[in-house]
Tab-separated table of C-alpha atoms and ligand atoms in Angstrom:
chain	number	residue	atom	x	y	z
O	28	MET	CA	1.324	41.512	94.096
O	29	LYS	CA	2.880	39.593	96.908
O	30	GLU	CA	2.897	36.166	95.298
O	31	SER	CA	5.121	37.459	92.512
O	32	THR	CA	8.153	37.635	94.750
O	33	LYS	CA	8.276	33.860	95.210
O	34	GLN	CA	11.142	32.096	93.510
O	35	ARG	CA	9.712	29.844	90.807
O	36	ALA	CA	11.300	28.129	87.858
O	37	LEU	CA	10.839	29.926	84.523
O	38	PHE	CA	10.864	28.648	80.965
O	39	ALA	CA	14.387	29.180	79.694
O	40	THR	CA	13.589	30.662	76.273
O	41	LYS	CA	10.617	32.201	74.470
O	42	PHE	CA	10.553	29.249	72.125
O	43	ALA	CA	10.325	26.929	75.120
O	44	ALA	CA	7.398	28.927	76.531
O	45	ILE	CA	5.545	28.717	73.223
O	46	ALA	CA	6.454	25.089	72.597
O	47	SER	CA	5.198	24.155	76.042
O	48	THR	CA	1.860	25.959	75.816
O	49	VAL	CA	1.360	24.603	72.313
O	50	GLY	CA	2.424	21.232	73.683
O	51	SER	CA	-0.288	21.523	76.303
O	52	ALA	CA	-2.905	22.650	73.801
O	53	VAL	CA	-2.065	20.200	71.034
O	54	GLY	CA	-2.907	16.676	72.016
O	55	LEU	CA	-5.634	14.128	71.787
O	56	GLY	CA	-8.092	17.020	71.867
O	57	ASN	CA	-7.084	17.911	68.323
O	58	ILE	CA	-6.321	14.551	66.821
O	59	TRP	CA	-8.784	12.286	68.600
O	60	ARG	CA	-11.531	14.501	70.031
O	61	PHE	CA	-11.963	17.046	67.239
O	62	PRO	CA	-12.671	14.487	64.482
O	63	TYR	CA	-15.124	12.542	66.593
O	64	GLU	CA	-16.966	15.653	67.797
O	65	ALA	CA	-17.077	17.053	64.269
O	66	GLY	CA	-18.259	13.667	63.018
O	67	THR	CA	-21.137	13.412	65.461
O	68	HIS	CA	-22.111	17.084	65.107
O	69	GLY	CA	-22.465	17.456	61.386
O	70	GLY	CA	-18.963	18.259	60.062
O	71	GLY	CA	-18.798	21.685	58.444
O	72	ALA	CA	-21.426	23.284	60.674
O	73	PHE	CA	-19.448	22.183	63.722
O	74	LEU	CA	-16.169	23.453	62.267
O	75	ILE	CA	-17.607	26.935	61.712
O	76	CYS	CA	-19.007	27.160	65.257
O	77	TYR	CA	-15.790	25.786	66.700
O	78	LEU	CA	-13.602	28.304	64.862
O	79	ALA	CA	-15.935	31.167	65.795
O	80	PHE	CA	-15.669	30.194	69.472
O	81	VAL	CA	-11.891	29.877	69.258
O	82	ILE	CA	-11.607	33.423	67.917
O	83	LEU	CA	-14.335	35.162	69.915
O	84	ILE	CA	-13.971	33.377	73.232
O	85	GLY	CA	-10.870	31.175	73.127
O	86	VAL	CA	-8.259	33.806	72.303
O	87	PRO	CA	-9.525	36.408	74.831
O	88	VAL	CA	-9.852	33.823	77.620
O	89	LEU	CA	-6.389	32.510	76.758
O	90	CYS	CA	-5.061	36.076	77.106
O	91	ALA	CA	-6.869	36.346	80.442
O	92	GLU	CA	-5.355	33.128	81.767
O	93	TYR	CA	-1.865	34.132	80.628
O	94	CYS	CA	-2.251	37.557	82.188
O	95	LEU	CA	-3.489	36.219	85.514
O	96	GLY	CA	-0.780	33.576	85.630
O	97	ARG	CA	2.148	35.822	84.902
O	98	ALA	CA	0.893	38.729	86.998
O	99	THR	CA	0.535	36.539	90.082
O	100	ARG	CA	3.202	33.913	89.335
O	101	SER	CA	1.147	31.465	91.281
O	102	ASN	CA	-1.087	28.394	91.148
O	103	ILE	CA	-4.807	28.948	90.460
O	104	PHE	CA	-5.713	29.484	94.092
O	105	GLY	CA	-2.947	31.977	94.652
O	106	ALA	CA	-3.779	33.673	91.346
O	107	TYR	CA	-7.455	34.150	92.168
O	108	ARG	CA	-6.674	35.132	95.732
O	109	ALA	CA	-4.263	37.809	94.565
O	110	ALA	CA	-6.707	39.111	91.954
O	111	ILE	CA	-9.822	39.202	94.105
O	112	SER	CA	-8.127	39.686	97.443
O	113	GLY	CA	-9.626	37.703	100.225
O	114	ARG	CA	-13.012	36.989	98.742
O	115	LEU	CA	-14.412	33.511	99.016
O	116	LEU	CA	-14.663	33.291	95.254
O	117	HIS	CA	-11.181	31.876	94.957
O	118	LYS	CA	-12.559	28.639	96.382
O	119	LEU	CA	-13.855	28.139	92.861
O	120	GLY	CA	-10.283	27.113	92.131
O	121	TYR	CA	-11.433	23.735	93.436
O	122	LEU	CA	-13.529	23.444	90.294
O	123	GLY	CA	-10.265	23.546	88.363
O	124	ILE	CA	-8.704	20.867	90.553
O	125	ILE	CA	-11.709	18.545	90.275
O	126	SER	CA	-11.986	19.048	86.514
O	127	SER	CA	-8.282	18.402	86.059
O	128	LEU	CA	-8.547	15.058	87.849
O	129	LEU	CA	-11.617	14.079	85.824
O	130	ILE	CA	-9.918	15.045	82.554
O	131	LEU	CA	-6.807	13.101	83.471
O	132	SER	CA	-8.974	10.055	84.133
O	133	PHE	CA	-10.530	9.751	80.686
O	134	TYR	CA	-7.579	11.235	78.827
O	135	ALA	CA	-5.255	8.604	80.261
O	136	VAL	CA	-7.441	5.866	78.784
O	137	VAL	CA	-7.187	7.195	75.238
O	138	ALA	CA	-3.508	7.972	75.718
O	139	GLY	CA	-3.144	4.372	76.915
O	140	TRP	CA	-4.695	3.187	73.647
O	141	THR	CA	-2.148	5.239	71.681
O	142	LEU	CA	0.687	3.691	73.653
O	143	GLU	CA	-0.721	0.212	73.127
O	144	TYR	CA	-1.175	0.777	69.383
O	145	CYS	CA	2.384	2.084	69.223
O	146	ILE	CA	3.912	-0.917	70.987
O	147	GLU	CA	1.733	-3.418	69.137
O	148	SER	CA	2.672	-1.998	65.751
O	149	LEU	CA	6.316	-1.840	66.754
O	150	MET	CA	6.225	-5.540	67.569
O	151	GLY	CA	4.490	-6.252	64.283
O	152	LYS	CA	1.373	-7.537	66.015
O	153	LEU	CA	-1.091	-5.398	64.092
O	154	ASP	CA	-2.168	-6.706	60.748
O	155	PHE	CA	-2.130	-3.992	58.141
O	156	SER	CA	-2.682	-6.229	55.163
O	157	ASN	CA	-6.438	-6.183	55.377
O	158	PRO	CA	-8.534	-3.033	55.939
O	159	GLU	CA	-11.287	-5.114	57.559
O	160	GLU	CA	-8.849	-5.911	60.305
O	161	GLY	CA	-8.925	-2.308	61.543
O	162	HIS	CA	-12.126	-2.758	63.427
O	163	GLN	CA	-11.260	-6.142	64.872
O	164	GLN	CA	-7.915	-4.889	66.099
O	165	TYR	CA	-9.621	-1.959	67.614
O	166	LEU	CA	-12.010	-4.201	69.499
O	167	THR	CA	-9.327	-6.430	70.956
O	168	LEU	CA	-7.128	-3.545	72.001
O	169	THR	CA	-9.725	-1.325	73.594
O	170	THR	CA	-12.103	-3.660	75.354
O	171	GLY	CA	-11.899	-6.023	78.309
O	172	TRP	CA	-9.221	-5.444	80.938
O	173	ARG	CA	-6.371	-4.491	78.602
O	174	PRO	CA	-7.097	-0.751	78.592
O	175	VAL	CA	-6.870	-0.742	82.385
O	176	ILE	CA	-3.281	-1.946	82.218
O	177	TRP	CA	-2.333	0.603	79.568
O	178	THR	CA	-4.027	3.391	81.491
O	179	VAL	CA	-1.863	2.526	84.484
O	180	ILE	CA	1.273	2.397	82.337
O	181	PHE	CA	0.450	5.771	80.840
O	182	MET	CA	-0.159	7.373	84.226
O	183	LEU	CA	3.193	6.068	85.432
O	184	CYS	CA	4.950	7.672	82.453
O	185	ASN	CA	3.105	10.891	83.247
O	186	ALA	CA	4.201	10.754	86.899
O	187	PHE	CA	7.795	10.148	85.820
O	188	ILE	CA	7.877	13.284	83.660
O	189	LEU	CA	6.229	15.313	86.417
O	190	LEU	CA	8.855	14.224	88.881
O	191	LYS	CA	11.627	15.407	86.576
O	192	GLY	CA	10.393	18.967	87.124
O	193	VAL	CA	8.951	21.800	85.113
O	194	THR	CA	11.603	23.333	82.989
O	195	LYS	CA	13.629	20.242	82.263
O	196	GLY	CA	10.909	17.674	81.789
O	197	ILE	CA	8.293	19.597	79.868
O	198	GLU	CA	10.623	21.740	77.809
O	199	ARG	CA	12.767	18.948	76.532
O	200	VAL	CA	9.851	16.815	75.440
O	201	SER	CA	7.896	19.631	73.774
O	202	ASN	CA	10.839	21.217	71.987
O	203	ILE	CA	11.784	18.088	70.143
O	204	PHE	CA	8.562	16.364	69.304
O	205	MET	CA	5.957	18.996	68.514
O	206	PRO	CA	7.581	20.028	65.207
O	207	VAL	CA	8.031	16.377	64.180
O	208	LEU	CA	4.355	15.676	64.835
O	209	PHE	CA	3.364	18.628	62.688
O	210	VAL	CA	5.412	17.392	59.738
O	211	LEU	CA	4.026	13.877	60.057
O	212	LEU	CA	0.479	15.202	60.089
O	213	LEU	CA	1.181	17.142	56.893
O	214	LEU	CA	2.433	13.976	55.204
O	215	PHE	CA	-0.646	12.012	56.251
O	216	CYS	CA	-2.864	14.813	55.000
O	217	ILE	CA	-1.365	14.579	51.545
O	218	ASN	CA	-1.904	10.847	51.602
O	219	SER	CA	-5.538	11.147	52.674
O	220	LEU	CA	-6.278	13.677	49.959
O	221	THR	CA	-5.270	11.126	47.346
O	222	LEU	CA	-7.647	8.429	48.630
O	223	PRO	CA	-10.532	7.473	46.356
O	224	GLY	CA	-13.623	9.353	47.528
O	225	ALA	CA	-11.570	11.936	49.410
O	226	LYS	CA	-13.783	14.735	48.132
O	227	GLU	CA	-16.772	13.497	50.074
O	228	GLY	CA	-14.814	13.699	53.308
O	229	ILE	CA	-13.443	17.145	52.518
O	230	ASP	CA	-16.944	18.387	51.695
O	231	PHE	CA	-18.239	16.916	54.935
O	232	LEU	CA	-15.637	18.855	56.898
O	233	PHE	CA	-15.560	22.134	55.006
O	234	VAL	CA	-18.978	22.678	53.442
O	235	PRO	CA	-21.238	23.759	56.276
O	236	ASP	CA	-24.889	22.804	56.290
O	237	PHE	CA	-26.179	25.628	58.473
O	238	SER	CA	-29.452	23.840	59.094
O	239	LYS	CA	-27.449	21.415	61.246
O	240	ILE	CA	-26.514	24.095	63.776
O	241	SER	CA	-28.408	23.218	66.944
O	242	SER	CA	-27.953	23.790	70.643
O	243	LYS	CA	-26.082	20.488	70.844
O	244	VAL	CA	-23.694	21.555	68.095
O	245	LEU	CA	-23.089	24.919	69.782
O	246	LEU	CA	-22.406	23.397	73.187
O	247	GLY	CA	-20.203	20.720	71.642
O	248	ALA	CA	-18.205	23.324	69.717
O	249	LEU	CA	-17.815	25.507	72.809
O	250	GLY	CA	-16.624	22.538	74.855
O	251	GLN	CA	-14.228	21.515	72.098
O	252	ALA	CA	-12.768	25.036	71.856
O	253	PHE	CA	-12.115	25.060	75.614
O	254	PHE	CA	-10.793	21.526	75.723
O	255	SER	CA	-8.525	21.954	72.761
O	256	LEU	CA	-7.029	25.239	73.957
O	257	SER	CA	-6.545	23.824	77.483
O	258	LEU	CA	-8.764	26.570	78.874
O	259	GLY	CA	-10.968	26.835	81.908
O	260	LEU	CA	-8.954	24.754	84.345
O	261	GLY	CA	-6.287	27.230	85.162
O	262	CYS	CA	-3.852	25.157	83.166
O	263	MET	CA	-2.676	28.124	81.164
O	264	ILE	CA	-2.631	30.219	84.354
O	265	THR	CA	-0.167	27.755	85.818
O	266	TYR	CA	1.935	27.651	82.638
O	267	ALA	CA	1.988	31.418	82.267
O	268	SER	CA	3.299	31.659	85.801
O	269	TYR	CA	6.483	30.161	84.342
O	270	PHE	CA	6.662	32.686	81.457
O	271	SER	CA	9.565	35.114	81.553
O	272	ASP	CA	8.813	38.848	81.678
O	273	SER	CA	9.603	39.280	77.999
O	274	THR	CA	7.111	36.697	76.669
O	275	LYS	CA	4.456	38.547	74.650
O	276	LEU	CA	1.120	37.422	76.048
O	277	ALA	CA	-1.251	38.385	73.250
O	278	GLY	CA	1.100	37.144	70.526
O	279	THR	CA	1.619	33.845	72.311
O	280	ALA	CA	-2.153	33.439	72.760
O	281	LEU	CA	-2.794	34.054	69.064
O	282	LEU	CA	-0.029	31.722	67.982
O	283	THR	CA	-1.223	28.988	70.344
O	284	ALA	CA	-4.788	29.268	69.016
O	285	LEU	CA	-3.591	29.308	65.424
O	286	LEU	CA	-1.345	26.268	65.705
O	287	ASP	CA	-3.884	24.402	67.791
O	288	SER	CA	-6.701	24.945	65.290
O	289	ALA	CA	-4.371	24.142	62.410
O	290	VAL	CA	-3.579	20.763	63.967
O	291	ALA	CA	-7.286	20.036	64.523
O	292	ILE	CA	-8.065	20.870	60.899
O	293	LEU	CA	-5.135	18.766	59.679
O	294	ALA	CA	-6.483	15.874	61.750
O	295	GLY	CA	-9.877	16.405	60.122
O	296	ILE	CA	-8.290	16.359	56.660
O	297	ILE	CA	-6.568	13.099	57.546
O	298	ILE	CA	-9.579	11.393	59.070
O	299	PHE	CA	-12.666	12.372	57.053
O	300	PRO	CA	-11.536	11.411	53.540
O	301	ALA	CA	-10.566	8.051	55.044
O	302	VAL	CA	-13.881	7.771	56.898
O	303	PHE	CA	-15.774	8.009	53.633
O	304	SER	CA	-13.248	6.120	51.583
O	305	PHE	CA	-13.275	3.101	53.918
O	306	GLY	CA	-16.964	3.278	54.731
O	307	VAL	CA	-16.662	4.008	58.475
O	308	SER	CA	-19.511	5.980	60.036
O	309	PRO	CA	-18.478	9.560	60.923
O	310	GLN	CA	-20.756	9.184	63.943
O	311	ALA	CA	-18.650	6.413	65.496
O	312	GLY	CA	-17.849	8.552	68.548
O	313	PRO	CA	-14.713	8.277	70.704
O	314	THR	CA	-13.490	5.244	68.800
O	315	LEU	CA	-13.568	6.933	65.375
O	316	VAL	CA	-9.881	7.721	64.971
O	317	PHE	CA	-8.778	4.331	66.238
O	318	GLU	CA	-10.996	2.579	63.730
O	319	VAL	CA	-10.022	4.730	60.789
O	320	LEU	CA	-6.261	5.014	61.204
O	321	PRO	CA	-5.441	1.307	60.817
O	322	ASN	CA	-7.232	1.478	57.461
O	323	ILE	CA	-5.026	4.352	56.396
O	324	PHE	CA	-1.851	2.540	57.452
O	325	SER	CA	-2.931	-0.588	55.666
O	326	GLN	CA	-2.730	1.090	52.273
O	327	LEU	CA	0.727	2.589	52.860
O	328	THR	CA	3.965	0.781	52.136
O	329	ALA	CA	5.523	-0.205	55.445
O	330	GLY	CA	2.246	0.526	57.267
O	331	GLY	CA	3.635	-0.821	60.527
O	332	VAL	CA	6.464	1.708	60.535
O	333	TRP	CA	4.123	4.644	59.889
O	334	SER	CA	1.756	3.373	62.508
O	335	THR	CA	4.485	3.011	65.133
O	336	LEU	CA	5.773	6.503	64.406
O	337	PHE	CA	2.349	8.100	64.386
O	338	PHE	CA	1.170	6.547	67.634
O	339	LEU	CA	4.499	7.317	69.262
O	340	LEU	CA	4.070	10.992	68.406
O	341	LEU	CA	0.443	10.925	69.484
O	342	PHE	CA	1.528	9.413	72.772
O	343	ILE	CA	4.079	12.200	73.219
O	344	ALA	CA	1.503	14.843	72.307
O	345	SER	CA	-0.796	13.307	74.913
O	346	ILE	CA	1.802	13.291	77.609
O	347	THR	CA	2.738	16.939	77.079
O	348	SER	CA	-0.963	17.663	77.610
O	349	THR	CA	-1.497	15.438	80.638
O	350	VAL	CA	1.598	16.875	82.249
O	351	SER	CA	0.006	20.306	81.990
O	352	VAL	CA	-3.300	19.063	83.388
O	353	SER	CA	-1.485	17.392	86.281
O	354	GLU	CA	0.492	20.561	87.028
O	355	ILE	CA	-2.726	22.101	88.345
O	356	SER	CA	-3.187	19.713	91.231
O	357	VAL	CA	0.543	19.259	91.734
O	358	THR	CA	1.315	22.972	92.093
O	359	TYR	CA	-1.753	23.316	94.301
O	360	LEU	CA	-0.594	20.550	96.635
O	361	CYS	CA	2.975	21.876	96.712
O	362	GLU	CA	2.251	25.547	97.130
O	363	GLU	CA	-1.003	25.593	99.084
O	364	ARG	CA	-0.694	22.391	101.054
O	365	LYS	CA	3.083	22.591	101.382
O	366	LEU	CA	3.688	19.007	100.285
O	367	THR	CA	6.887	17.916	98.595
O	368	ARG	CA	6.677	17.583	94.817
O	369	THR	CA	7.089	13.821	95.064
O	370	LYS	CA	4.155	13.474	97.445
O	371	ALA	CA	2.035	15.834	95.368
O	372	VAL	CA	2.700	13.836	92.194
O	373	LEU	CA	1.908	10.622	94.028
O	374	ILE	CA	-1.422	11.861	95.377
O	375	SER	CA	-2.583	13.345	92.093
O	376	THR	CA	-1.533	10.188	90.224
O	377	VAL	CA	-3.384	7.874	92.607
O	378	ILE	CA	-6.622	9.878	92.466
O	379	SER	CA	-6.660	10.174	88.697
O	380	LEU	CA	-5.723	6.525	88.355
O	381	ALA	CA	-8.827	5.557	90.307
O	382	GLY	CA	-10.936	7.582	87.868
O	383	GLY	CA	-8.883	6.273	84.961
O	384	VAL	CA	-9.570	2.660	85.841
O	385	LEU	CA	-13.312	3.353	85.954
O	386	CYS	CA	-13.153	5.072	82.562
O	387	ALA	CA	-11.050	2.263	81.081
O	388	MET	CA	-13.548	-0.301	82.284
O	389	SER	CA	-16.452	1.565	80.733
O	390	PHE	CA	-15.444	0.054	77.367
O	391	GLY	CA	-15.353	-3.430	78.885
O	392	PRO	CA	-16.680	-4.771	82.181
O	393	LEU	CA	-18.623	-1.579	83.010
O	394	ARG	CA	-20.018	-1.142	79.521
O	395	ASP	CA	-23.613	-1.446	80.652
O	396	PHE	CA	-23.332	1.083	83.416
O	397	THR	CA	-24.809	4.167	81.758
O	398	ILE	CA	-26.604	7.333	82.795
O	399	CYS	CA	-28.689	9.054	80.096
O	400	ASP	CA	-27.130	6.724	77.537
O	401	ARG	CA	-23.598	7.754	78.482
O	402	ASN	CA	-21.013	5.466	80.044
O	403	ILE	CA	-18.629	6.664	82.761
O	404	PHE	CA	-16.015	7.709	80.199
O	405	ASP	CA	-18.546	9.806	78.266
O	406	ILE	CA	-19.897	11.389	81.434
O	407	PHE	CA	-16.438	12.475	82.627
O	408	ASP	CA	-15.729	13.920	79.174
O	409	TYR	CA	-19.098	15.621	78.707
O	410	VAL	CA	-19.346	17.166	82.156
O	411	THR	CA	-15.822	18.549	82.218
O	412	SER	CA	-15.515	19.762	78.620
O	413	ASN	CA	-18.996	21.103	78.088
O	414	ILE	CA	-19.818	22.402	81.560
O	415	PHE	CA	-16.877	22.802	83.956
O	416	LEU	CA	-14.373	24.221	81.472
O	417	PRO	CA	-16.687	26.924	80.089
O	418	ILE	CA	-17.665	27.892	83.668
O	419	GLY	CA	-13.976	28.081	84.624
O	420	GLY	CA	-13.260	30.183	81.542
O	421	MET	CA	-16.168	32.474	82.285
O	422	LEU	CA	-14.878	32.985	85.811
O	423	CYS	CA	-11.368	33.807	84.651
O	424	SER	CA	-12.711	36.184	82.029
O	425	LEU	CA	-14.826	38.019	84.619
O	426	VAL	CA	-12.011	38.204	87.168
O	427	VAL	CA	-9.471	39.566	84.708
O	428	GLY	CA	-12.028	41.888	83.059
O	429	TRP	CA	-13.574	43.315	86.217
O	430	ALA	CA	-11.316	42.693	89.183
O	431	LEU	CA	-7.747	42.982	87.937
O	432	ASP	CA	-6.607	46.576	88.012
O	433	ARG	CA	-5.909	48.347	84.742
O	434	LYS	CA	-2.304	48.982	85.640
O	435	THR	CA	-1.563	45.294	86.047
O	436	LEU	CA	-3.323	44.552	82.749
O	437	LYS	CA	-1.316	47.199	80.981
O	438	THR	CA	1.968	46.044	82.508
O	439	GLN	CA	1.267	42.473	81.475
O	440	PHE	CA	0.217	43.120	77.891
O	441	THR	CA	2.894	45.721	77.162
O	442	ASN	CA	5.630	43.862	79.061
O	443	ASN	CA	6.032	46.795	81.387
O	444	GLY	CA	5.812	49.376	78.618
O	445	SER	CA	8.421	47.821	76.365
O	446	ILE	CA	5.979	46.823	73.582
O	447	ARG	CA	2.770	48.378	72.261
O	448	PHE	CA	-0.586	46.681	72.623
O	449	ARG	CA	-3.346	48.685	71.013
O	450	PHE	CA	-6.111	46.176	71.521
O	451	LEU	CA	-6.260	46.307	75.296
O	452	PRO	CA	-9.600	48.182	75.475
O	453	ILE	CA	-11.176	45.711	73.024
O	454	LEU	CA	-9.777	42.764	74.931
O	455	VAL	CA	-11.106	44.117	78.241
O	456	PHE	CA	-14.525	44.693	76.664
O	457	PHE	CA	-14.572	41.099	75.458
O	458	LEU	CA	-13.533	39.787	78.865
O	459	LYS	CA	-16.082	41.886	80.729
O	460	TRP	CA	-19.043	41.318	78.462
O	461	ILE	CA	-18.770	39.308	75.262
O	462	CYS	CA	-17.086	36.106	76.507
O	463	PRO	CA	-19.163	35.638	79.683
O	464	ALA	CA	-22.376	36.512	77.840
O	465	ALA	CA	-21.650	34.170	74.935
O	466	ILE	CA	-20.864	31.263	77.269
O	467	PHE	CA	-23.979	31.992	79.301
O	468	LEU	CA	-26.167	32.104	76.176
O	469	VAL	CA	-24.827	28.777	74.927
O	470	PHE	CA	-25.682	27.277	78.339
O	471	LEU	CA	-29.193	28.737	78.322
O	472	ASP	CA	-29.653	27.489	74.791
O	473	SER	CA	-28.517	23.984	75.650
O	474	ILE	CA	-30.883	23.634	78.591
O	475	GLY	CA	-33.671	24.809	76.343
O	476	ILE	CA	-34.341	28.233	77.884
O	477	ILE	CA	-33.770	30.192	74.676
I	14	LIG	N1	-5.795	20.699	75.169
I	14	LIG	C1	-5.321	19.379	75.371
I	14	LIG	C2	-5.634	18.564	74.133
I	14	LIG	O1	-6.127	19.077	73.198
I	14	LIG	C3	-5.868	18.744	76.620
I	14	LIG	C4	-5.640	19.597	77.798
I	14	LIG	C5	-4.437	19.928	78.341
I	14	LIG	C6	-6.623	20.300	78.496
I	14	LIG	N2	-4.627	20.800	79.371
I	14	LIG	C7	-5.964	21.047	79.491
I	14	LIG	C8	-7.991	20.368	78.357
I	14	LIG	C9	-6.686	21.880	80.333
I	14	LIG	C10	-8.693	21.188	79.219
I	14	LIG	C11	-8.052	21.956	80.167
I	14	LIG	O2	-5.386	17.413	74.079
């Protein structure tokens, strides 16, 4: 494939490749979005659907994105163009670009909240002596014009990391902080399990009430699986284009899915016991985690220190994810439009900032601007996660399953014959039939056709 001859930076070590894809996958999607989606969609029933989608659709589509990325060593446009030579279909890459800008817009708002919480607790401005304060603090920090400022600050940090380049910037950040975040989550889990009333929260998360499975739950779980695994945008295509030839694609996909789901479940174990213990409604929506966490910190010794550390790590987890989302438009602008990296970063930052400001204001000045009961923030989130990402994933699955030649598939999954991969026929069957059909059925179900 001609694109593969281009000189591109590669991840220096296998650990760096894994840490960076896990860094992209693990982020607010796991720690902020999973608990609130599970909370609004019935807990255990949602968890089961989510895990089923991760295994049946997420892992195969992740393999497909990795395969396409490394085989073509290109951005999404180049990747699709190489795979389906010359056909107009590669224009669908624009869907990835648009979705990435929309995701950046709402993601930056929540990431801005994490940064604000971190700085405020560092300066001792959050009051952890009184659990009731949690909600009040939440209200002052997330409404009005303040979130706009923090969204801008966050986007500037994101642009700074992007400008430092792929291997250096992303690798360094992911390598150090991902393991620390994992350990901190484990500690918080243990703490949550000892809260009075913890059992109710654990039951809510782990005991499924199958009667709650509805088309909304299925679509929500599908969207969450895609969002959390960073699928459907071409994000993992772009990252895999930096993989070295010895990175094992299927193994890396499995490990990414495993760690990513583990973090989501850990977040659930932290949040739900506290939700019930402190009497917060699990249905609180996007604000759930930010209302619950201050309560948790308030009953720890040195709550402010824990809070600063936790939000710092959450901020870092967010930035390793936004960097990967931004890479899509940045590599597109550099490689397809031949712009310099600096210009590309500037353009992508300005566009997503415009969206970000709108999303930030939808908790304050634009609160009353809603369509179908959803504010701008919710619309950006819903449309991208539940519709655009699954369509993008379906496309990638079909292209890799049907259009990529068998030889390329085999070369990619066996690292040019140096390792065995017995599951290739099963994987191809899933990519050709099962994944596209399952996504299509969930769509039909959610618009009420079946
Ligand atoms: N998966 C990330 C998270 O959980 C967010 C993210 C990064 C993402 N890259 C993506 C979501 C690409 C969708 C597509 O926070």
